[in-house]
XYZ file of C-alpha atoms in Angstrom:
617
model
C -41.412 -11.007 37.653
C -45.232 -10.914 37.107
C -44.677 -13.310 33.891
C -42.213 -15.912 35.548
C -44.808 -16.025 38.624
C -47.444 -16.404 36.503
C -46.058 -19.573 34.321
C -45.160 -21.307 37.358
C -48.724 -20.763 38.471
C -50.329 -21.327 35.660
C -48.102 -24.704 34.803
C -48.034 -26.004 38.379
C -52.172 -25.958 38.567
C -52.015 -27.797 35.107
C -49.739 -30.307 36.243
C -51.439 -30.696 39.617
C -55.251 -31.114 38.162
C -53.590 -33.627 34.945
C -51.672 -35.685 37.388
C -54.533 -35.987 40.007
C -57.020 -37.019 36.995
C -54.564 -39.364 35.829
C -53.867 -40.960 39.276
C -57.789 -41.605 39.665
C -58.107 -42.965 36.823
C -55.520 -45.379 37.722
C -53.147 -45.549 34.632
C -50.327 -48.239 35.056
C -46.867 -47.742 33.820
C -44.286 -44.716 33.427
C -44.763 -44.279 30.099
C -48.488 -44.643 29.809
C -48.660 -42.190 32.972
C -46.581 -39.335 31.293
C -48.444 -39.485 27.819
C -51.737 -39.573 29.725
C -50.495 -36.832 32.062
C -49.700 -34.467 28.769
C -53.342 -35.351 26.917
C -55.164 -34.625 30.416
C -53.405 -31.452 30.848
C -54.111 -30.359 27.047
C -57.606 -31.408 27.139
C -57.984 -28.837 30.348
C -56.123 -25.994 28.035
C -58.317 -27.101 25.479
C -61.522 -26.991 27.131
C -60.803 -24.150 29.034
C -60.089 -22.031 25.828
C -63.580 -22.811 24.671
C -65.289 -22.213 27.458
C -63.270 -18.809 27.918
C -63.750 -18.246 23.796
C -67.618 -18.507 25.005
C -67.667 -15.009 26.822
C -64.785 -12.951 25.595
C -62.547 -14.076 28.488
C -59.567 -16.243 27.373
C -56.269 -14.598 28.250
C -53.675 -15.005 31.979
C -56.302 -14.095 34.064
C -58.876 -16.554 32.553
C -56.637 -19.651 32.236
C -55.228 -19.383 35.633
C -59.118 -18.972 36.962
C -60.210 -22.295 35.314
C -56.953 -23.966 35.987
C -57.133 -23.273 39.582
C -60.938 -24.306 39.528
C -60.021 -27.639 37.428
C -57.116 -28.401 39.703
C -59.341 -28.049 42.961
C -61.896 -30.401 41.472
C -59.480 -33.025 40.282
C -57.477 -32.918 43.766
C -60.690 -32.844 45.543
C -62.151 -36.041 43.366
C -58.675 -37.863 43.719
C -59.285 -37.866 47.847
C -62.734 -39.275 47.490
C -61.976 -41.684 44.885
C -59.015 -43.279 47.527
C -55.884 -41.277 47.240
C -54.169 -43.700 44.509
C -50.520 -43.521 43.989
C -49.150 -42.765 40.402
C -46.664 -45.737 39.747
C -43.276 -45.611 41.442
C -39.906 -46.801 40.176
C -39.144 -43.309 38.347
C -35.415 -43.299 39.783
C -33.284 -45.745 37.242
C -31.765 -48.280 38.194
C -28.113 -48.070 37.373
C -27.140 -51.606 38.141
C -30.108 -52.576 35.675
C -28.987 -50.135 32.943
C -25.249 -51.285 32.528
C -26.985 -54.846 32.589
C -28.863 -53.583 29.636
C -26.181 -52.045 27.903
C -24.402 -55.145 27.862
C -26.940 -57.411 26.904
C -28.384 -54.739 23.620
C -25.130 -52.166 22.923
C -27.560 -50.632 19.896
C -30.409 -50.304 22.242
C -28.291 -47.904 24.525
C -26.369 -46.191 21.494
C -29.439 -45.291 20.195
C -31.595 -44.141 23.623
C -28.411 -42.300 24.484
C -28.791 -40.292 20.842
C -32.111 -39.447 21.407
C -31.398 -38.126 24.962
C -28.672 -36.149 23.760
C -30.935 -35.183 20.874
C -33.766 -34.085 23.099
C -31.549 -32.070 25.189
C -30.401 -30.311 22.988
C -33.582 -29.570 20.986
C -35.437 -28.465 24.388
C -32.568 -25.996 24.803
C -33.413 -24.834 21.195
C -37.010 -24.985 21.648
C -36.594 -22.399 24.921
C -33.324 -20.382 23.837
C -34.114 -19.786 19.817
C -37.310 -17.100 18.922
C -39.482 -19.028 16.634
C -38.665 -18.702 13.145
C -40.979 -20.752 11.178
C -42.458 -19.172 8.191
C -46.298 -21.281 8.489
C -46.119 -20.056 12.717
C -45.238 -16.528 11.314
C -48.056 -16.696 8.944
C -50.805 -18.320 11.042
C -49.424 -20.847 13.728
C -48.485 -18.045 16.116
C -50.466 -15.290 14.429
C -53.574 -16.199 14.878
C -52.613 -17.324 18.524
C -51.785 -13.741 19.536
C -54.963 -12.440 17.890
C -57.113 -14.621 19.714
C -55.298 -13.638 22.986
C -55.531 -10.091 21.769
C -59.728 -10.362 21.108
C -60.131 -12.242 24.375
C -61.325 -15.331 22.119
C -60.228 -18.418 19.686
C -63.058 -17.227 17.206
C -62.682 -15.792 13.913
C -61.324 -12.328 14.179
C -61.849 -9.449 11.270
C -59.337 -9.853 8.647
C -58.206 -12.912 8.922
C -56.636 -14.869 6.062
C -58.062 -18.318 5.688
C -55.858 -20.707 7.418
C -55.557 -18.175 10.486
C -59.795 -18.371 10.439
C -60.600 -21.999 8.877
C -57.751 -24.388 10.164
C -58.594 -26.633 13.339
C -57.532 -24.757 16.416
C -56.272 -26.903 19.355
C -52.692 -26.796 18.239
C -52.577 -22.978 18.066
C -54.894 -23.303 21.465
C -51.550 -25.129 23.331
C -49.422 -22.442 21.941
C -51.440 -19.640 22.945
C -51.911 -21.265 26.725
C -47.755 -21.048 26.899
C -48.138 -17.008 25.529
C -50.824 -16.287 27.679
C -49.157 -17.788 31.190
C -45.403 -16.647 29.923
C -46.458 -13.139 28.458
C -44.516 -13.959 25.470
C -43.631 -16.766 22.977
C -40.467 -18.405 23.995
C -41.798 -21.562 25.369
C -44.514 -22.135 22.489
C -41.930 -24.628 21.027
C -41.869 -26.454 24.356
C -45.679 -27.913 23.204
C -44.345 -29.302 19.975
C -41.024 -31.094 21.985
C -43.249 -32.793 24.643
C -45.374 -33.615 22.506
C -42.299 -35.919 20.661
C -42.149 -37.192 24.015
C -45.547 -38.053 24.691
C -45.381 -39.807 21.256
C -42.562 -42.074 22.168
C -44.041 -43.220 25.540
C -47.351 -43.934 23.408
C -44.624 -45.959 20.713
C -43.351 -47.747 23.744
C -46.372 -48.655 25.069
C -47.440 -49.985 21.151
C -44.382 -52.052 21.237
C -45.135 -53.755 24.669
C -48.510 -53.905 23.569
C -47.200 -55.819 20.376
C -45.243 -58.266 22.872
C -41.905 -56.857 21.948
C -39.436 -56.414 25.319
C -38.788 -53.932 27.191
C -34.970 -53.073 25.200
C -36.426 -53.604 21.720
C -39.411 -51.607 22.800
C -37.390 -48.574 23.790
C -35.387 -48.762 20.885
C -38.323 -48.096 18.538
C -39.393 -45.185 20.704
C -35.963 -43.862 20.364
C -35.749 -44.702 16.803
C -38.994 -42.432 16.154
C -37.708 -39.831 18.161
C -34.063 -39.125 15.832
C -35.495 -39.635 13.008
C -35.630 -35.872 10.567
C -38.779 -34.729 10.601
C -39.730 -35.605 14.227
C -36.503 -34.194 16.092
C -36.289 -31.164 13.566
C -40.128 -30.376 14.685
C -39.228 -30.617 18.283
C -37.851 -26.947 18.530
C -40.178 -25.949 16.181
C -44.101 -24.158 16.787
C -45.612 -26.010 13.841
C -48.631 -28.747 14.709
C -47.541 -31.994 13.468
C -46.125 -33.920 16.285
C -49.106 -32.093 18.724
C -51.279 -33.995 15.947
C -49.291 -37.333 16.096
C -49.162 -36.889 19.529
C -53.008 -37.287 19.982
C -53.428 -39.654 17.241
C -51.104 -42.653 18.599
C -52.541 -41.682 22.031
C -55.741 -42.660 20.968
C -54.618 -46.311 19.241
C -52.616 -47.371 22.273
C -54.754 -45.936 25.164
C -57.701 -47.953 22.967
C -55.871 -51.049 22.295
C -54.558 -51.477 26.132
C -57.687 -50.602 27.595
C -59.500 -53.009 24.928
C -57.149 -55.587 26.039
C -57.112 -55.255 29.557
C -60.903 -54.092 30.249
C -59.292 -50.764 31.961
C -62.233 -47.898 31.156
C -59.268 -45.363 32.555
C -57.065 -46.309 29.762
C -60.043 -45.694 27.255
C -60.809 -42.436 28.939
C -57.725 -41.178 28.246
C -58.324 -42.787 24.728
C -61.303 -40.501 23.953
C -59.683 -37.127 25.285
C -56.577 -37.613 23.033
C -59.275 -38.629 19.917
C -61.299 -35.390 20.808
C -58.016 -32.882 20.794
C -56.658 -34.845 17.867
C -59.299 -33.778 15.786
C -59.888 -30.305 16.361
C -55.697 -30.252 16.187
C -55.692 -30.875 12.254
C -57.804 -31.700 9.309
C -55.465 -34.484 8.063
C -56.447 -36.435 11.137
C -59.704 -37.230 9.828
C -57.830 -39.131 6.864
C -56.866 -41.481 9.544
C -59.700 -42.886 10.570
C -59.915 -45.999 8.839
C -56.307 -46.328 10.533
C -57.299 -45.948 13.711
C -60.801 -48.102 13.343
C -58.324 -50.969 11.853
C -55.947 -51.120 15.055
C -59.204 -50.357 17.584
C -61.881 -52.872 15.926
C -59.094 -55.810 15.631
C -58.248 -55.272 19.328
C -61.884 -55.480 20.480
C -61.992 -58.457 18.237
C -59.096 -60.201 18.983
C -59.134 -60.074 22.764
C -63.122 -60.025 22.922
C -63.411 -57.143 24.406
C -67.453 -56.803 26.361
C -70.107 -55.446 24.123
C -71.154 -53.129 27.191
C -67.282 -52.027 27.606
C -66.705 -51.332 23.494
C -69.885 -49.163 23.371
C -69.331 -47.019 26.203
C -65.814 -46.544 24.914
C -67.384 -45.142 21.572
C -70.024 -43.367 23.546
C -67.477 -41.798 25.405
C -65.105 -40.580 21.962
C -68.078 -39.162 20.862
C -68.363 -36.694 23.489
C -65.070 -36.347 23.512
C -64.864 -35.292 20.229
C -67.990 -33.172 20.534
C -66.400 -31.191 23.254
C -62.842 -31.079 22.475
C -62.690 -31.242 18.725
C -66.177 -29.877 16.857
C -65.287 -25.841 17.802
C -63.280 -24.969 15.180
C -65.956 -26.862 12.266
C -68.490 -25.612 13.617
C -67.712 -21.907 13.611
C -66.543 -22.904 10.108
C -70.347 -24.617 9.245
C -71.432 -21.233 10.735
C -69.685 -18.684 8.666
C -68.823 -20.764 5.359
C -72.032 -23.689 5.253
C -69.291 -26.015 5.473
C -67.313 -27.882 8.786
C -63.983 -27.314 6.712
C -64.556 -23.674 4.844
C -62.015 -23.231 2.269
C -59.179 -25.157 3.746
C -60.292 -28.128 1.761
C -60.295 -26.787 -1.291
C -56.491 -25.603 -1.237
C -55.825 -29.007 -0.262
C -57.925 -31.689 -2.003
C -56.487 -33.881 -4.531
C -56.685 -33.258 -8.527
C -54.733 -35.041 -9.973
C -54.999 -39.106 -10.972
C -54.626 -41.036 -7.716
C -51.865 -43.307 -9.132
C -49.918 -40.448 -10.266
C -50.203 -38.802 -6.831
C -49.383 -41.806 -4.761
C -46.501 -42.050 -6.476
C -45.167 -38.395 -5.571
C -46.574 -38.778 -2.137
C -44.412 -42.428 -1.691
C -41.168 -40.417 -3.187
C -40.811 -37.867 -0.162
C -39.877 -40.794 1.899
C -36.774 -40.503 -0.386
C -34.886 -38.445 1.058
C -31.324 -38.218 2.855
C -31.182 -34.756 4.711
C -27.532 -33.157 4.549
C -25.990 -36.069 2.543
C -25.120 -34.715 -0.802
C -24.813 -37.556 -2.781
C -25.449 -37.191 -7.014
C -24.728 -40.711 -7.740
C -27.343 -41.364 -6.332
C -30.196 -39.232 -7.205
C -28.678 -41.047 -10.730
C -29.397 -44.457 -9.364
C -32.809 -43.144 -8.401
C -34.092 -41.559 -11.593
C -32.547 -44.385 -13.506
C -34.288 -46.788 -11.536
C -38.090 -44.921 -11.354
C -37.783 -44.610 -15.585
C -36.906 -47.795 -15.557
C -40.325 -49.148 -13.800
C -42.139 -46.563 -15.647
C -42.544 -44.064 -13.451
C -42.136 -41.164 -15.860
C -45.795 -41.696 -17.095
C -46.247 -39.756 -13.599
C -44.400 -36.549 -13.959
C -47.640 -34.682 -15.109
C -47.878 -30.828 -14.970
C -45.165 -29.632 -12.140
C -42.444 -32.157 -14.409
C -42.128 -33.860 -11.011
C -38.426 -34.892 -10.824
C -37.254 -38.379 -9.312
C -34.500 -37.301 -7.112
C -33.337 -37.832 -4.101
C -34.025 -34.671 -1.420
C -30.969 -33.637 0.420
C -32.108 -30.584 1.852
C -32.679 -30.358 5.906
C -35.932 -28.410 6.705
C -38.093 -28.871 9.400
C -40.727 -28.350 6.708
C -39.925 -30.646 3.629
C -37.651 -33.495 4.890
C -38.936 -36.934 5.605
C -37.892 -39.627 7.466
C -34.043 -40.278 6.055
C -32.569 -43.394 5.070
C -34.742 -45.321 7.940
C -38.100 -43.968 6.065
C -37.542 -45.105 2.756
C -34.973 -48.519 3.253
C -36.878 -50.194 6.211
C -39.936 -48.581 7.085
C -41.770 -49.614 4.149
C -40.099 -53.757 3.967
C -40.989 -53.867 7.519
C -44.452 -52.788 7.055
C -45.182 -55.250 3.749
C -43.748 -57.998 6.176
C -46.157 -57.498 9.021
C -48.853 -57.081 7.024
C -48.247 -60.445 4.541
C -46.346 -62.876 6.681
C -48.094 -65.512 8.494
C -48.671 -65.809 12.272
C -47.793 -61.588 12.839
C -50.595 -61.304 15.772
C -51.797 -57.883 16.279
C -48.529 -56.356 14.800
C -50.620 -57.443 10.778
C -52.550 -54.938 11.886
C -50.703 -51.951 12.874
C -48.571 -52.566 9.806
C -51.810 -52.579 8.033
C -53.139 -49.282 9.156
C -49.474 -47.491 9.291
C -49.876 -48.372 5.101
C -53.721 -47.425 4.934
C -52.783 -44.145 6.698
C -49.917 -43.377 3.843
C -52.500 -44.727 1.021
C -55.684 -42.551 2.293
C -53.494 -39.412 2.732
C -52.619 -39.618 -1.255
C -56.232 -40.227 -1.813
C -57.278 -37.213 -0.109
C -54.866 -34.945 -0.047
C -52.253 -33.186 -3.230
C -49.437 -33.972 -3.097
C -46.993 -30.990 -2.078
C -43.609 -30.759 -1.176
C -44.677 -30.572 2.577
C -45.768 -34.184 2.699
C -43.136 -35.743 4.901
C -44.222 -33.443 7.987
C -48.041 -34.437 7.254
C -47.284 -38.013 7.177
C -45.798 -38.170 10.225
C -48.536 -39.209 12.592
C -49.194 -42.060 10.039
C -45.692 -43.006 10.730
C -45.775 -42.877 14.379
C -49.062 -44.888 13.941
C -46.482 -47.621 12.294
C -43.789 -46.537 14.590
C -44.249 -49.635 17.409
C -42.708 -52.260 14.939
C -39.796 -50.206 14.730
C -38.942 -52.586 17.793
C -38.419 -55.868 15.533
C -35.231 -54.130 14.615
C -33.657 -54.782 17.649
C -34.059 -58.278 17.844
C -31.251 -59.080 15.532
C -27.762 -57.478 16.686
C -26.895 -56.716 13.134
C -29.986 -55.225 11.780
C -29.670 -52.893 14.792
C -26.436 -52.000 14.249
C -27.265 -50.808 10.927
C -30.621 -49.322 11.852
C -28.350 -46.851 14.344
C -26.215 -46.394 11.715
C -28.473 -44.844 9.221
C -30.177 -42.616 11.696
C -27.102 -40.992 13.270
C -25.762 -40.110 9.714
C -28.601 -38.057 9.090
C -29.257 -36.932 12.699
C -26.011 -35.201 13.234
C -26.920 -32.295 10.612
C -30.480 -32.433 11.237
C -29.046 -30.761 14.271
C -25.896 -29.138 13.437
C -27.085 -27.120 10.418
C -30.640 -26.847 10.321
C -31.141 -23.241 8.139
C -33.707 -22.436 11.054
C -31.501 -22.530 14.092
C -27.668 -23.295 12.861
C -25.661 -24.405 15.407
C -22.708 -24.427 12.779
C -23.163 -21.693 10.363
C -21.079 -20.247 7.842
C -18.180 -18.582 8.746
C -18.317 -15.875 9.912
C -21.603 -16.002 10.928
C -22.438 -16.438 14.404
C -24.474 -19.712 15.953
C -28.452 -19.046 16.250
C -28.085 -19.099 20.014
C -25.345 -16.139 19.689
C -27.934 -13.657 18.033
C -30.328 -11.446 19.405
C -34.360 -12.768 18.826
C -34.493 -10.560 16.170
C -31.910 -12.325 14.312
C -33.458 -15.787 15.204
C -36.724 -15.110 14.065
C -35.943 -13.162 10.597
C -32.857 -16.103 10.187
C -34.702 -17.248 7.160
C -36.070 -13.739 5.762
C -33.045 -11.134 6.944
C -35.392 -8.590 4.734
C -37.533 -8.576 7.705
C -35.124 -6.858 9.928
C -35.690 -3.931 8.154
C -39.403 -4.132 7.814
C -39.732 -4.734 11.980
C -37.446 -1.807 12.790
C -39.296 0.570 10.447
C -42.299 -0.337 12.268
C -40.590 0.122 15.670
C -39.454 3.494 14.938
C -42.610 4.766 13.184
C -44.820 3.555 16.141
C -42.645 2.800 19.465
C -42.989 -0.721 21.268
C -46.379 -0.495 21.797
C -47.734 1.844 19.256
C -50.723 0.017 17.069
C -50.405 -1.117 13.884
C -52.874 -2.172 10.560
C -51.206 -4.987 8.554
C -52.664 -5.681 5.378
C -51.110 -8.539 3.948
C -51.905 -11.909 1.546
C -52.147 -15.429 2.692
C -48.121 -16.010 3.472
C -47.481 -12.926 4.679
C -45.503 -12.684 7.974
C -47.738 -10.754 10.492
C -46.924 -12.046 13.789
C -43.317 -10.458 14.147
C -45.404 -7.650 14.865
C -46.976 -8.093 17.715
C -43.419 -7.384 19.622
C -41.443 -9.894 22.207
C -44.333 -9.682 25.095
C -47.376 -8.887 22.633
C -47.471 -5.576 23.686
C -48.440 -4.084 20.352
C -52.094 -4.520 18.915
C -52.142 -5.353 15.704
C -55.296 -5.117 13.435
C -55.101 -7.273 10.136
C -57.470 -6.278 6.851
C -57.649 -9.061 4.075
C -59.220 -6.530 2.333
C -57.241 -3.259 1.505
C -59.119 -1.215 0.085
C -61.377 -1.130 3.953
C -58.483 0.785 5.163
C -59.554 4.280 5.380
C -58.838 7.300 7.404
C -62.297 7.005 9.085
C -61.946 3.554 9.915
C -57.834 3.619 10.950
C -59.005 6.636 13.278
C -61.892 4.159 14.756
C -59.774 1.569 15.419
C -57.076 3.869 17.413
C -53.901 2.406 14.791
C -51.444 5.008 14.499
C -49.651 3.364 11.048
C -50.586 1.106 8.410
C -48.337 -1.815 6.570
C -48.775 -3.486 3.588
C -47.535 -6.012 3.244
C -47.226 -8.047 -0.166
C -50.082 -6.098 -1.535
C -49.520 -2.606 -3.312
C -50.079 0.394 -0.960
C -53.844 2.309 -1.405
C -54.096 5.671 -3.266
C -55.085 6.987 -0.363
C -51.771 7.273 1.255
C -49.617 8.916 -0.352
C -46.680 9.089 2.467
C -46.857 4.968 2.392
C -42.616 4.695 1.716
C -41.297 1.845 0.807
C -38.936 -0.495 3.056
C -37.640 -3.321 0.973
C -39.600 -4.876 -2.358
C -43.406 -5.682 -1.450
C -43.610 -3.586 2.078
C -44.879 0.046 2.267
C -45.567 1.409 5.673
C -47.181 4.842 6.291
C -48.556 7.126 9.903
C -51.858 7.469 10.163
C -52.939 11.099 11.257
């Protein structure tokens, strides 16, 4: 009872202090109210965090403290500054919907999908343990740590993307485990954050000029489309980075535009989270200075109004996105530690651009050998094979649906990239030349940077959603549309229907992911882990504490039980574990995990291949 009283709490203060901030600051529009109503209210988690990080105090109690003091501020500066009304017309009109279904049939088809798609992703996101073998390794691991020291610092025995990797992704998920006592609404961050990035793709698309049907159609199109919707019931950080990043180009374009400083407020808060959410972000930049700097140039924006806007992303930034580097610069010498070494590109930058452009090639749960034919035929016959260099890089076609390696389906790879190269060349495209421009220098500078991997389609996905607005020139013409549904429903249906991570439609006789126990959900992937967990269980009781020496990728976060009621002390280093210093820390048993079990314990027995667990005293 304590945990249900305490997420209604600790979500009805958030939504109370976001929407009064957001109501001051006088944002027009729905859409533009809801995606400015999620960055306010994860700016306040954000900040909070720090400030809690600061003196050992981030956990319920903490949150709900600030929360409550953040809320009474906002509320309190919302009467002074006049009482302003969010905008009304939330109800729909039905009369005007069946008038729009008539007039654009693909325009409905496809908002209908995404509904349906959301729906049922929310329900996955909130019914379905996380599972996710990055959130088992560090997404949700280091969370629980950092709730567990009271802090989102660096913690002893940390592996390096639990210590080094920017933290205000992790920070939302921790906020949802800290108010809930447990972890089953950390996929709820990633979902509305898909939401927040279609209002922000709507608002592009009116922005652009595009109506109201074709501009809902692009926001919908984004939405179904693999990667995205497979993310939404996941606790990974991609869409909480796209999120942020498309925030930031359409709350700076509009406000640009229309002179609004509350529209560039909101602006610099989601360009401060967005880059203490993910290193990739910095990439783009040049992106997000391309759709920004021809905005202020184009609709001659004040001097006085563009600098004060830059002023204030500075701060931003400062406050909401330097915490992470900086503990980093602190610790390591450098604002990125190791991180960018396991990422930066070595090989030639032709040769990687070419593997990087080949993920969008990909048609998840369409088997299809003819035409991963076609395709290798047709890369050979351009010359791509002077490209396969060490990993023999294979020109195929990916069929596989993961919420980790698949793209952006047929859409991503047979009109994304025609309708980009046609903004950006034709004649007379207005601002849209220069989205289209940045949505390709975002996909260019990320396979300057960055190796490719085979993990490239989720990192390229706030580029995408950068690009995402002209999605909405696909609805003008009925027949383009027609086909544009077309190809995302084919691939949406077992995005959703058999993703390996939460099957709906398993295997007979296996039962669905929502008829299995969390256990089962979590270890759905890795059934080895069953084993592991019990052992554990039985060797120490629900709450009995554990060490966990482990590598980079092992899973260490199934661990810390349902409720994080177990405490759980990690050791990159095994050969620190020692009776003296096990008996210090109060752990009453000691896995290993992935790494060969010490000398020194001799009772260590072994559960399955590469996990020993032995008592302590």
């Amino acid at each position: 009872m304590l945990d249900v009283l305490a997420t209604f709490a600790g979500t009805g203060l958030l939504v109370v202090g976001a929407v009064s901030v957001v109501a001051l600051l006088r944002i027009r529009g729905r859409a533009a109210f809801l995606a400015a109503v999620l960055a306010v209210a994860a700016a306040i988690v954000v900040l909070s965090a720090i400030v809690l990080s600061l003196v050992g105090g981030l956990g319920r109690g903490g949150l709900l403290v600030a929360e409550a003091l953040v809320a009474i501020a906002a509320v309190a500066g919302w009467a002074a500054g006049g009482r302003p009304r969010p905008p009304g017309g939330w109800r729909p009109s039905w009369n005007a919907t069946r008038a729009a279904v008539r007039r654009q049939p693909a325009v409905a088809v496809l908002v209908a999908m995404a509904g349906i798609a959301l729906a049922l992703q929310l329900v996955m996101a909130i019914a379905v343990a996380p599972s996710n073998w990055d959130s088992m390794t560090y997404h949700l691991s280091r969370a629980a740590y950092w709730l567990q020291e009271g802090s989102a610092g660096h913690f002893p025995g940390g592996s390096v993307r639990q210590l080094e990797s920017p933290p205000n992704g992790e920070i939302l998920q921790a906020w949802t485990m800290a108010i809930s006592g447990g972890d089953r609404l950390t996929a709820v961050v990633q979902w509305l954050s898909l939401l927040g990035v279609g209002c922000c793709v709507y608002m592009g698309a009116r922005i652009l000029r595009f109506a109201r049907g074709p501009a809902l159609f692009a926001a919908a199109l984004f939405a179904v489309l693999p990667q995205p919707i497979m993310q939404a019931a996941s606790t990974q950080n991609d869409l909480i980075t796209a999120f942020f990043v498309v925030a930031t180009a359409a709350f700076g374009a509009r406000g640009l535009r229309d002179r609004h400083p509350g529209d560039l407020a909101i602006a610099a808060l989601a360009a401060g989270v967005a880059v203490g959410t993910k290193g990739t972000v910095l990439a783009l930049g040049p992106s997000l200075a391309i759709i920004l700097v021809a905005a202020a140039w184009g609709w001659r924006a004040p001097r006085r109004l563009v600098l004060g806007a830059v002023a204030g992303t500075l701060i931003a930034v400062v406050a909401l996105g330097s915490y992470g580097y900086v503990q980093n610069a602190q610790e390591y010498g450098s604002p990125f530690g190791d991180i960018a070494g396991k990422t930066q590109r070595e090989s030639g930058v032709i040769g990687n651009g070419v593997r990087v452009l080949w993920t969008f090639a990909d048609l998840p749960g369409i088997g299809a050998p003819w035409v991963n034919a076609v395709a290798q035929r047709a890369a050979f016959k351009v010359g791509a094979d002077r490209f396969q260099l060490r990993d023999r890089f294979a020109f195929t076609v990916d069929n596989a649906i993961s919420e980790d390696t698949s793209a952006f389906g047929p859409v991503g790879w047979v009109l994304l990239f025609p309708l980009l190269l046609a903004f950006a060349l034709r004649r007379r495209a207005g601002p849209a030349r220069f989205v289209a421009i940045a949505g390709l220098a975002g996909i260019a500078l990320f396979a300057v940077a960055f190796e490719y991997n085979i993990w490239v389609g989720r990192l390229l996905v706030p580029a995408v959603a950068l690009a995402a607005p002209l999605f909405a020139w696909l609805a003008v013409r009925s027949a383009i549309s027609s086909v544009t549904v077309l190809l995302a429903a084919v691939v949406l249906v077992p995005c959703l229907a058999v993703n390996p991570t939460k099957p709906l439609l398993p295997d007979l006789p296996a039962p669905t992911v929502l008829h299995r126990d969390r256990l089962a959900q979590m270890t759905v992937t890795r059934p080895e882990m069953v084993g592991v967990i019990a052992a554990v269980d039985r060797g120490l009781g629900p709450r009995g504490a554990l060490a966990f020496a482990g590598d980079e990728d092992s899973w260490d976060y199934p661990f810390f039980g349902p409720h994080l009621e177990r405490r759980v002390v990690r050791f990159r280093a095994p050969a620190r574990l020692t009776e003296p210093e096990l008996r210090r820390l109060g752990v009453q048993g000691v896995l290993f995990a992935n790494v060969p079990p010490q000398r020194r314990f001799p009772g260590a027995r072994q559960i399955v291949p590469g996990y020993w667990f032995a008592r302590v005293g």
